[in-house]
CSV table of N, CA and C in Angstrom, one decimal:
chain,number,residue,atom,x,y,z
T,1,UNK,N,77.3,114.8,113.4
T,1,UNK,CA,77.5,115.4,112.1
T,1,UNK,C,78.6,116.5,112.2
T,2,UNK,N,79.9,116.3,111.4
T,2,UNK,CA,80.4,117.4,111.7
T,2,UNK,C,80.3,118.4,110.4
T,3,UNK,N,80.7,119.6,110.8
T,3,UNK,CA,80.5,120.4,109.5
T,3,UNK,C,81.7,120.8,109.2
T,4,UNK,N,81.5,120.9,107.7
T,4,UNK,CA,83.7,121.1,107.4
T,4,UNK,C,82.8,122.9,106.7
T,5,UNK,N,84.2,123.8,106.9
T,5,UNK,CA,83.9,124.8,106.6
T,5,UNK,C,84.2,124.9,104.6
T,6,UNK,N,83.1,125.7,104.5
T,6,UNK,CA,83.3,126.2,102.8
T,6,UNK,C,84.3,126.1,101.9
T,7,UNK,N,84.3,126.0,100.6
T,7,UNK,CA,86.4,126.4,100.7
T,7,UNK,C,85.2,127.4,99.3
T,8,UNK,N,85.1,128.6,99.8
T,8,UNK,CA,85.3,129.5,99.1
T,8,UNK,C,85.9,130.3,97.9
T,9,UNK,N,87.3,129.7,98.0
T,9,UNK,CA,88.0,130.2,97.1
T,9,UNK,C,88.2,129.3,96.4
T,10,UNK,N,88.3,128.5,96.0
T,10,UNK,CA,88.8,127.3,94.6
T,10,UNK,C,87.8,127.9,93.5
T,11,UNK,N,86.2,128.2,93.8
T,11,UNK,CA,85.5,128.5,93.0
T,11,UNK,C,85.8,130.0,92.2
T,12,UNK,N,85.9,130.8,93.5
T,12,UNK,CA,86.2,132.1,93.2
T,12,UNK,C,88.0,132.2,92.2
T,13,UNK,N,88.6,131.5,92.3
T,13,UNK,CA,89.6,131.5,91.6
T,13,UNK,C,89.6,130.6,90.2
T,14,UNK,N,88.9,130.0,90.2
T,14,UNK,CA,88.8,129.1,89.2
T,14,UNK,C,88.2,129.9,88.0
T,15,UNK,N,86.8,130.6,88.6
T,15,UNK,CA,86.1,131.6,87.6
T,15,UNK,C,87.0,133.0,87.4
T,16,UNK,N,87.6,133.2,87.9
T,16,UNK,CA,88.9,134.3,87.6
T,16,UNK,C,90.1,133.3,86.2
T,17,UNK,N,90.4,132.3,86.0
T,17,UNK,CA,90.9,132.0,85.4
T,17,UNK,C,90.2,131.7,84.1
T,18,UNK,N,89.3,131.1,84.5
T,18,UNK,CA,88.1,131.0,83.2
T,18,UNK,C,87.9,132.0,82.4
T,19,UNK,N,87.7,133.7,83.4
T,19,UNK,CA,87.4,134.6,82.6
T,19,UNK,C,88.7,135.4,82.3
T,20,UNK,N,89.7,135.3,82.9
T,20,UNK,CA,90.8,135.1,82.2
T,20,UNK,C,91.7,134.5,80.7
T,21,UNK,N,90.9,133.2,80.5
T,21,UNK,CA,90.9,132.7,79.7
T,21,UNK,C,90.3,133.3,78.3
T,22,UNK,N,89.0,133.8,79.3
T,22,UNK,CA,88.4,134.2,77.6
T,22,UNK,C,88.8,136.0,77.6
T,23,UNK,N,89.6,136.5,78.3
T,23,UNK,CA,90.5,138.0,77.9
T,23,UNK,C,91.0,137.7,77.3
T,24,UNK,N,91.8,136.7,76.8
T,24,UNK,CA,92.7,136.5,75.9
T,24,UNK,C,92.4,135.7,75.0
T,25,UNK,N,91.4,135.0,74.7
T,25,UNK,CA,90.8,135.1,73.6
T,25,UNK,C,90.3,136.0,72.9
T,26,UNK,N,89.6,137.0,73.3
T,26,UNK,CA,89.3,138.2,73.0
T,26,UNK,C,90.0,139.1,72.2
T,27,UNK,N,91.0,139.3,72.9
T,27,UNK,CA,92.3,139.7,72.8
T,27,UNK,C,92.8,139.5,71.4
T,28,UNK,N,93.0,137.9,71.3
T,28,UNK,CA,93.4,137.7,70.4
T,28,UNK,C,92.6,137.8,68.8
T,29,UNK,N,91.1,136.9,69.2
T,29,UNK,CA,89.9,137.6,68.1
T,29,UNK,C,90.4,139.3,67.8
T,30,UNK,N,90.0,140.1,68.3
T,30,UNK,CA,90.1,141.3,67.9
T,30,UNK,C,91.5,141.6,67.2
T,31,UNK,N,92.8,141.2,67.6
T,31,UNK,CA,93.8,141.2,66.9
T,31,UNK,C,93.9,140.8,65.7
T,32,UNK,N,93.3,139.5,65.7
T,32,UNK,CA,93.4,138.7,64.5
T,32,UNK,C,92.5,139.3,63.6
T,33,UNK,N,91.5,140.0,63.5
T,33,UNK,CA,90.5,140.2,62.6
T,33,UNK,C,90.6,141.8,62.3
T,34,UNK,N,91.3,142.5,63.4
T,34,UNK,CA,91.9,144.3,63.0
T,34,UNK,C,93.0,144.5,63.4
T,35,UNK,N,94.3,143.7,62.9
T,35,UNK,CA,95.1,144.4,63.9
T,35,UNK,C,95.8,145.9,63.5
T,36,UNK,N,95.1,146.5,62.4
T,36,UNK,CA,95.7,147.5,62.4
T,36,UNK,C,94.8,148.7,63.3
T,37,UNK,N,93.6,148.6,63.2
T,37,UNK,CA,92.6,149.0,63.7
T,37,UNK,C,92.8,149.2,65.1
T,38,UNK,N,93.4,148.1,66.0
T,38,UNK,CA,93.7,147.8,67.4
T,38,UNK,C,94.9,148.4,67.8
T,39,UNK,N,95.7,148.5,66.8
T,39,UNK,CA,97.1,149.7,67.2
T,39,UNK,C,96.8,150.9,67.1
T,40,UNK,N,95.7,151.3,66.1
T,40,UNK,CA,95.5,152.7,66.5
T,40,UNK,C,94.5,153.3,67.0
T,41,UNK,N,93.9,152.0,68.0
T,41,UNK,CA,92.9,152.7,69.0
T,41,UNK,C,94.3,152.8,70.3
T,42,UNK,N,94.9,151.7,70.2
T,42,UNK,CA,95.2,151.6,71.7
T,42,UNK,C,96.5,153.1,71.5
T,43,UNK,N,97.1,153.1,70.1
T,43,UNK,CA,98.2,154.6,70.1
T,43,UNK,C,97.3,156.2,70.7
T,44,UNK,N,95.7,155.8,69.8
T,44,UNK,CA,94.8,157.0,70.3
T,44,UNK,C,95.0,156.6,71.9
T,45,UNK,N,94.7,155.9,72.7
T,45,UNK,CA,94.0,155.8,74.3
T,45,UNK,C,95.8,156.6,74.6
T,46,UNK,N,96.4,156.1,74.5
T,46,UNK,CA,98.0,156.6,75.4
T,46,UNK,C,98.1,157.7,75.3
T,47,UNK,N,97.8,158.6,73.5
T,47,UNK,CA,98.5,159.9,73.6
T,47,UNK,C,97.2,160.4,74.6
T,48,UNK,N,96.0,159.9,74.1
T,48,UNK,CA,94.9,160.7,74.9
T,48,UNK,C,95.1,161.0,76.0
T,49,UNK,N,95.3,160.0,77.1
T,49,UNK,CA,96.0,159.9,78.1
T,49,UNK,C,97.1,160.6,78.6
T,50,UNK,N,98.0,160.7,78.0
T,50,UNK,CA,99.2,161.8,77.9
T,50,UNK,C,98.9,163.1,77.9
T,51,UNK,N,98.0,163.6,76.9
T,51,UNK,CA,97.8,165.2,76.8
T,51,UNK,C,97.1,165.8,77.8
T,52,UNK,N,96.8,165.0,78.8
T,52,UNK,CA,96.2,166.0,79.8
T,52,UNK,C,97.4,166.5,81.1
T,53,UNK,N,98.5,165.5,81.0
T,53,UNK,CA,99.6,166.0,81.7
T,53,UNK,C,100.2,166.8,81.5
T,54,UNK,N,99.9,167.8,80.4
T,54,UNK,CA,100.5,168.9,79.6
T,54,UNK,C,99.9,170.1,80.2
T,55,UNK,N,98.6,169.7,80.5
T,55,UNK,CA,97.6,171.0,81.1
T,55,UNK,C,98.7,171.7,82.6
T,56,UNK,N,98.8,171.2,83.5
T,56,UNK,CA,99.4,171.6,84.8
T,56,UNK,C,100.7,172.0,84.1
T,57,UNK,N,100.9,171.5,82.8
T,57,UNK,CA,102.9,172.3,83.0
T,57,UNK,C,102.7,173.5,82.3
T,58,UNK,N,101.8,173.3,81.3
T,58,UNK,CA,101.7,174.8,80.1
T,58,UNK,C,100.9,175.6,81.5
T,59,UNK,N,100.3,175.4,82.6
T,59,UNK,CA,99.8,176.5,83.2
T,59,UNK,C,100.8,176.8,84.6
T,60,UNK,N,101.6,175.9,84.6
T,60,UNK,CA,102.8,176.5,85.2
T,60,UNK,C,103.8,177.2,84.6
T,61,UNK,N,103.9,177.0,83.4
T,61,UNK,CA,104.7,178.0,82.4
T,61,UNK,C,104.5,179.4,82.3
T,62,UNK,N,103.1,179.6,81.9
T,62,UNK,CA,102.5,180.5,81.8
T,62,UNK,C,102.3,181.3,82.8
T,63,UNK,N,102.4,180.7,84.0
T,63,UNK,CA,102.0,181.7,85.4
T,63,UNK,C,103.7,182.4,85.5
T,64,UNK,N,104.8,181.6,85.4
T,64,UNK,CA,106.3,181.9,85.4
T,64,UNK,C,106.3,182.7,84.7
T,65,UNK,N,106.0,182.6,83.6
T,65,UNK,CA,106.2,184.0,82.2
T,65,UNK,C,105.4,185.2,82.7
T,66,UNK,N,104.0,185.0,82.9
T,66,UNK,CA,103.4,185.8,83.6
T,66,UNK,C,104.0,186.7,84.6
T,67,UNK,N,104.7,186.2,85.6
T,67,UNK,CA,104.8,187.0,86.9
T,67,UNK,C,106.5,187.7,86.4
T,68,UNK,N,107.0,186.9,85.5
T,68,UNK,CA,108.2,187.9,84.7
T,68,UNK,C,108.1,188.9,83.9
T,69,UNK,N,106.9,188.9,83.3
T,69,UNK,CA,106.7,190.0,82.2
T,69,UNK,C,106.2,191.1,83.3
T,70,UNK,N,105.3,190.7,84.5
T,70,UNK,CA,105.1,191.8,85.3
T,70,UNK,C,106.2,192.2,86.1
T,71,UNK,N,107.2,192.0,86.6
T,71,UNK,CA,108.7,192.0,87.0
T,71,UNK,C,109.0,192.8,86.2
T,72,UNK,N,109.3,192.6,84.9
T,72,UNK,CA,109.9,193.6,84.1
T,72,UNK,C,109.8,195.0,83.7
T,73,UNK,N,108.3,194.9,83.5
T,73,UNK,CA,108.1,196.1,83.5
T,73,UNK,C,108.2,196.7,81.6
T,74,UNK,N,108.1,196.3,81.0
T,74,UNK,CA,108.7,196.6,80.2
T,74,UNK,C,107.4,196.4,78.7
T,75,UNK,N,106.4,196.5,78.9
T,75,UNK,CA,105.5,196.9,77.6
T,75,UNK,C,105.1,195.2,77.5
T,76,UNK,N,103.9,195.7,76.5
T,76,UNK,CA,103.7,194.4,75.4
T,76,UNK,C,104.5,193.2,75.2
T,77,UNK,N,106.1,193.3,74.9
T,77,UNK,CA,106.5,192.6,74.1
T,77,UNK,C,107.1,191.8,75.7
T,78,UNK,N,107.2,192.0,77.0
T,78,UNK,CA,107.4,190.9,78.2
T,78,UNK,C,106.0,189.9,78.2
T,79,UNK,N,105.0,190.5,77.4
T,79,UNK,CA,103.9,189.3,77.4
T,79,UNK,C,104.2,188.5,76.6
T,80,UNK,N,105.3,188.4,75.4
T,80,UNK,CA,105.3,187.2,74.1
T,80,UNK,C,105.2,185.6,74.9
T,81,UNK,N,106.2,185.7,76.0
T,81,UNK,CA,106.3,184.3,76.4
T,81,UNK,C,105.1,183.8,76.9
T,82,UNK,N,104.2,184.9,77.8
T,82,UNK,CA,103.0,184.3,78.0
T,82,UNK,C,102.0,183.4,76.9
T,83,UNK,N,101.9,184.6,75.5
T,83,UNK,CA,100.9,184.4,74.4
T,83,UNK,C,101.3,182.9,74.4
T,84,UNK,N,102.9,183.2,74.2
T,84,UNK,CA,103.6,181.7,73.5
T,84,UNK,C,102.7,180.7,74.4
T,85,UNK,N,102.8,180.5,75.9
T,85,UNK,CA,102.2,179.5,76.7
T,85,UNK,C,100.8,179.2,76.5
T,86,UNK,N,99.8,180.4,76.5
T,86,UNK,CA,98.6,180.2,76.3
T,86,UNK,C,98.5,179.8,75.4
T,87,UNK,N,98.7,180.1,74.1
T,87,UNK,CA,98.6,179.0,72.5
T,87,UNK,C,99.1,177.8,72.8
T,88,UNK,N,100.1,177.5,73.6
T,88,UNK,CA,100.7,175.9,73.3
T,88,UNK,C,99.6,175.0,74.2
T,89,UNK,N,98.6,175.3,75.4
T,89,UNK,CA,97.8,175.3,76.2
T,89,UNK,C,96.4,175.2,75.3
T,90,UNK,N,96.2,176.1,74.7
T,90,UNK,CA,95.2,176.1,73.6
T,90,UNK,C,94.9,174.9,72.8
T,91,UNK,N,96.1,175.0,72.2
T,91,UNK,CA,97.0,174.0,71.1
T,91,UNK,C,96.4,172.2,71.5
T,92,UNK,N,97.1,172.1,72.6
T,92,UNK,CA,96.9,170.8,73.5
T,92,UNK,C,95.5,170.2,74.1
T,93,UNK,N,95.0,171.3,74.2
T,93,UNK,CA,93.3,171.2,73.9
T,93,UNK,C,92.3,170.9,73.0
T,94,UNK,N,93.1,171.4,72.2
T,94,UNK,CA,92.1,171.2,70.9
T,94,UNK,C,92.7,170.1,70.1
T,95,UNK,N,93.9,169.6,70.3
T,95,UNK,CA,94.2,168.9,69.8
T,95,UNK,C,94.0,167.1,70.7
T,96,UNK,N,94.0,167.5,72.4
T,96,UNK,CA,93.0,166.4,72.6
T,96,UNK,C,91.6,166.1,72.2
T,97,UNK,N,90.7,167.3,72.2
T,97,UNK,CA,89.2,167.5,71.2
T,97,UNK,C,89.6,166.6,70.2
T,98,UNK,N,90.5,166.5,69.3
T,98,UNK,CA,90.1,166.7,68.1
T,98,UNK,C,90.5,164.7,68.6
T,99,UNK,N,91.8,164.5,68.8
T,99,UNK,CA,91.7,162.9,69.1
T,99,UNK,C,90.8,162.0,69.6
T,100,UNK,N,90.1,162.4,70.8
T,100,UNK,CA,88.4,162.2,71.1
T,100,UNK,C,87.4,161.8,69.9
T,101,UNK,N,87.7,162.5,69.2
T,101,UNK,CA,87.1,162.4,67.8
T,101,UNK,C,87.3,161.5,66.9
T,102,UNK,N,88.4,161.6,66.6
T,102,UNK,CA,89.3,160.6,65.9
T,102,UNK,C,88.9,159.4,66.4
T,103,UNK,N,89.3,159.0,67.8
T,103,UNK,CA,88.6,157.8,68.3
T,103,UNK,C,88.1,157.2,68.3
T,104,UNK,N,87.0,157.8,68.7
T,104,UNK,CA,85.9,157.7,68.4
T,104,UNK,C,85.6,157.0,67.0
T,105,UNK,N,85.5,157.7,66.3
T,105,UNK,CA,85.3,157.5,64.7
T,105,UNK,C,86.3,155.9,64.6
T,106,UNK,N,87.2,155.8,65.2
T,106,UNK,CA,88.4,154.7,64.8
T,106,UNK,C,87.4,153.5,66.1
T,107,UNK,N,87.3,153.9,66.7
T,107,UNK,CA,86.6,152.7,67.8
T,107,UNK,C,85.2,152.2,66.9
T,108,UNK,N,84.5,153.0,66.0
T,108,UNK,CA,82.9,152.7,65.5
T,108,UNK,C,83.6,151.7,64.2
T,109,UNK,N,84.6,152.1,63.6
T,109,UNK,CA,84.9,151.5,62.4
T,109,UNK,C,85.4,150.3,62.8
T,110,UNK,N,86.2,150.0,64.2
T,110,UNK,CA,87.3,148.7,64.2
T,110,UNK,C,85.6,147.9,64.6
T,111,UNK,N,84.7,148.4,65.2
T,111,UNK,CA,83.9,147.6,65.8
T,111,UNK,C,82.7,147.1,64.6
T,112,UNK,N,82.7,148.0,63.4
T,112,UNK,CA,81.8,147.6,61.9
T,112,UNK,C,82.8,146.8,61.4
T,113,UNK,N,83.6,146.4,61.1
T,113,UNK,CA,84.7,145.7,60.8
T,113,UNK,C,84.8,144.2,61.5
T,114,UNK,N,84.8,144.4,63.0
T,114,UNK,CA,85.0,143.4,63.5
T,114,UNK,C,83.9,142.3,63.6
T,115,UNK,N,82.6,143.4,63.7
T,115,UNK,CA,80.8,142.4,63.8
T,115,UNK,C,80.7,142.1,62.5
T,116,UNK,N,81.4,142.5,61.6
T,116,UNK,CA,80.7,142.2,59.7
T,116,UNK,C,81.9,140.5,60.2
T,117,UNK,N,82.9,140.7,60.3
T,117,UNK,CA,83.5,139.7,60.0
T,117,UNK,C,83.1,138.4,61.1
T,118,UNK,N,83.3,138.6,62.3
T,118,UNK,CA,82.3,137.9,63.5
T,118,UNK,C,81.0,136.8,62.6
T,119,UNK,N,80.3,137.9,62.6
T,119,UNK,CA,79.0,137.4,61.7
T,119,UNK,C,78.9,136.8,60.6
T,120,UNK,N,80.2,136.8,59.3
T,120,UNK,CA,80.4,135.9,59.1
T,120,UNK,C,81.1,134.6,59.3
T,121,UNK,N,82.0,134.7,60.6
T,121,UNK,CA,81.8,133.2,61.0
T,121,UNK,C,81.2,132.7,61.8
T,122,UNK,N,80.2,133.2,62.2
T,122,UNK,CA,78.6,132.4,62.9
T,122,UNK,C,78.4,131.7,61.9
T,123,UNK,N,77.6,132.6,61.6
T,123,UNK,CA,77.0,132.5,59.6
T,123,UNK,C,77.8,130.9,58.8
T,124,UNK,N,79.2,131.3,58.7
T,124,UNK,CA,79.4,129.9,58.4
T,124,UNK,C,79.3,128.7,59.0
T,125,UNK,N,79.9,129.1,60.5
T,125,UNK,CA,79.7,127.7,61.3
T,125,UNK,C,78.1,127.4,61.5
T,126,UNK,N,76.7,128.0,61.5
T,126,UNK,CA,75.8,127.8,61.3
T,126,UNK,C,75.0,127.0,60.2
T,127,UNK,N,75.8,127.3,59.4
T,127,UNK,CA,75.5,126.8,57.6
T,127,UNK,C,75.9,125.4,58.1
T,128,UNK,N,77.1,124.9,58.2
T,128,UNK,CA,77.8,123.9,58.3
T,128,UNK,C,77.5,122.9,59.1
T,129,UNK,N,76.6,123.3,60.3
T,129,UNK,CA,76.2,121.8,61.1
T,129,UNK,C,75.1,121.6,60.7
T,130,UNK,N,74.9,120.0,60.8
T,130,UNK,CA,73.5,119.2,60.3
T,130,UNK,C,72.5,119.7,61.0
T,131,UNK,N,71.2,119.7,59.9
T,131,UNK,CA,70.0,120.4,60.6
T,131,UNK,C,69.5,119.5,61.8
T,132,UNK,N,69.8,118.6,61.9
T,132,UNK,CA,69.0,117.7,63.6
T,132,UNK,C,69.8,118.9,64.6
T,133,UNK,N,71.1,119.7,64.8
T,133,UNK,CA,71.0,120.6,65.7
T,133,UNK,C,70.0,121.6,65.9
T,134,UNK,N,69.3,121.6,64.7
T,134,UNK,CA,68.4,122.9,64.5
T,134,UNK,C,67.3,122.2,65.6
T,135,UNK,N,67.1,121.5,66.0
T,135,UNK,CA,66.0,121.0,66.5
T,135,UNK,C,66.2,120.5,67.9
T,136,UNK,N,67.4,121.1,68.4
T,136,UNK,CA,67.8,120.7,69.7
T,136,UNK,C,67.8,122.4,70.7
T,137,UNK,N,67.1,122.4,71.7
T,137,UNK,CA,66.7,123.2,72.3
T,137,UNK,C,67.9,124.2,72.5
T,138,UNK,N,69.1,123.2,73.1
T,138,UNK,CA,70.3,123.7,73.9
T,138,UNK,C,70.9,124.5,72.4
T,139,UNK,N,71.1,123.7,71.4
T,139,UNK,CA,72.3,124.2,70.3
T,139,UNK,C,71.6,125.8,70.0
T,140,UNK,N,70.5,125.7,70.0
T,140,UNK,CA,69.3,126.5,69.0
T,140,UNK,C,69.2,127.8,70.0
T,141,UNK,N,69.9,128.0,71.6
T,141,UNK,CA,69.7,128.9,72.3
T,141,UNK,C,70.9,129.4,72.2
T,142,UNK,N,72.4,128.7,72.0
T,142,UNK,CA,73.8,128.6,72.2
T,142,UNK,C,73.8,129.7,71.0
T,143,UNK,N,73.3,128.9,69.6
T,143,UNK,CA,73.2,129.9,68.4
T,143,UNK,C,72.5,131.3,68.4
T,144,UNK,N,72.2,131.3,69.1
T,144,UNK,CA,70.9,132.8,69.0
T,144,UNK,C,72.1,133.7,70.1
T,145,UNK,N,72.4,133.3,71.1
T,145,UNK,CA,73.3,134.4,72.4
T,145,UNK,C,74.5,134.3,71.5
T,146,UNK,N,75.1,133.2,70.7
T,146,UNK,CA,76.4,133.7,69.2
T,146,UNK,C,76.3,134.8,68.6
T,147,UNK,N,74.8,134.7,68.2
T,147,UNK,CA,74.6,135.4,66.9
T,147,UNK,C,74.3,136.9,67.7
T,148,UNK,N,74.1,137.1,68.6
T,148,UNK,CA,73.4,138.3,69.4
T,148,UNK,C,74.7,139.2,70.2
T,149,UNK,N,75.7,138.1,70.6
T,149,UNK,CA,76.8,138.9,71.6
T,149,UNK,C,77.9,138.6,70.6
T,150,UNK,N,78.4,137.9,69.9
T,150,UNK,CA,79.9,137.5,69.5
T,150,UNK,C,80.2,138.8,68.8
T,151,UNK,N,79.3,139.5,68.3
T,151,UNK,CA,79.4,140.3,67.3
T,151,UNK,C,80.1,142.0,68.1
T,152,UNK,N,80.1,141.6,69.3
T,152,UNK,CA,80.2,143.0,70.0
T,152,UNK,C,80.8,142.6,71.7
T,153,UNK,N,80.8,141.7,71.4
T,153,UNK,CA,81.3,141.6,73.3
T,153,UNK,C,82.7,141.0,73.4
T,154,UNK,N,84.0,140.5,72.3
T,154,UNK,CA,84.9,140.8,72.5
T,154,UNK,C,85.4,141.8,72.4
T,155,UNK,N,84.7,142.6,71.2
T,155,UNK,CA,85.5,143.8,71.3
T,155,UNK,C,84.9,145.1,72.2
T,156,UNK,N,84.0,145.1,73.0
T,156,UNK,CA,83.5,145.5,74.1
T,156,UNK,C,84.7,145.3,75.3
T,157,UNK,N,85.1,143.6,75.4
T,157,UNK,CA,86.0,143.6,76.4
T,157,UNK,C,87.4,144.0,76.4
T,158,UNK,N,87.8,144.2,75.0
T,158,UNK,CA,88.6,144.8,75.0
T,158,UNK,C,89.1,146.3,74.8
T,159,UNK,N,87.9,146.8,74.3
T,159,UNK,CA,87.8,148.2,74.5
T,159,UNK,C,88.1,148.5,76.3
T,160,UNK,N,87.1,148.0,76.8
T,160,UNK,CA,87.3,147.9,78.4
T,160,UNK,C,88.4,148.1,79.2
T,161,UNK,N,89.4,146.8,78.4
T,161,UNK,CA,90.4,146.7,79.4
T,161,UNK,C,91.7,148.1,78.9
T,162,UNK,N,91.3,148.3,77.4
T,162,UNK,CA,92.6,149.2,77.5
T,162,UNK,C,91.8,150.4,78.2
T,163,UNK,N,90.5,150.9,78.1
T,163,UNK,CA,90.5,151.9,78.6
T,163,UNK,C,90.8,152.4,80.2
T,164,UNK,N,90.6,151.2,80.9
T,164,UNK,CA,91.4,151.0,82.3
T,164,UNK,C,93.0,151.0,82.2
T,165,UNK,N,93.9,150.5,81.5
T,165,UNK,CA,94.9,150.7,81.0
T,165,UNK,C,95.2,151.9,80.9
């Protein structure tokens, strides 16, 4: 008896392309059904992303102004450039808070949006096939994990991938 070794990978790659497959269905569901909704989560995720690279320069700024206004010597008015840095520092803060928010609120709406519409086309393709499926163990389980995940797990996967993004 000889023994041939495993082949490991055809399977492991095959299910990478499968679920590959359905990223971009996903992808495209969610597009197709909000795409306005989907540009302004994914515009929120970038600036979101962006504004924290602001933090290390407005506090580099600020230390620069800082150590000049004490250099100078010269009253109150060698702190303006500081105030100026700490407000724009402030500013950039509250203004990522407030996008967080925003988000947020725009992620709950694309996703009410997306399950109302989902749900109705379960809903229709359920209407539409002959009741003898109704009475078939496999269709009758296939329909219930539709009706249970479609409504939320592409746009779950896509939420996902831009947030790695």
């Amino acid at each position: 008896m000889i023994l041939e070794p495993a082949d490991d990978t055809k399977p492991g790659i095959a299910e990478t392309l499968k679920q590959g497959l359905r990223l971009g269905r996903a992808i495209r569901l969610v597009w197709t059904i909000a795409p306005g909704w989907a540009v302004m989560n994914l515009a929120m995720v970038v600036v979101q992303g962006l504004l924290p690279l602001l933090a290390p320069y407005f506090m580099k700024r600020t230390i620069d102004a800082l150590q000049v206004a004490i250099a100078v010597h010269d009253g109150l008015d060698a702190f303006r450039p500081v105030l100026f840095w700490v407000i724009l520092a402030a500013a950039a803060a509250l203004l990522s808070a407030l996008l967080g928010s925003l988000a947020g609120l725009a992620g709950q709406h694309q996703s009410m949006v997306f399950s109302d519409k989902v749900t109705d086309i379960v809903h229709g393709k359920s209407v539409a096939v002959d009741l003898e499926y109704y009475e078939n163990p496999s269709y009758h389980d296939t329909m219930q994990r539709a009706q249970v995940e479609a409504a939320s797990r592409p746009i779950g996967v896509v939420n996902r991938l831009v947030g790695v993004g």
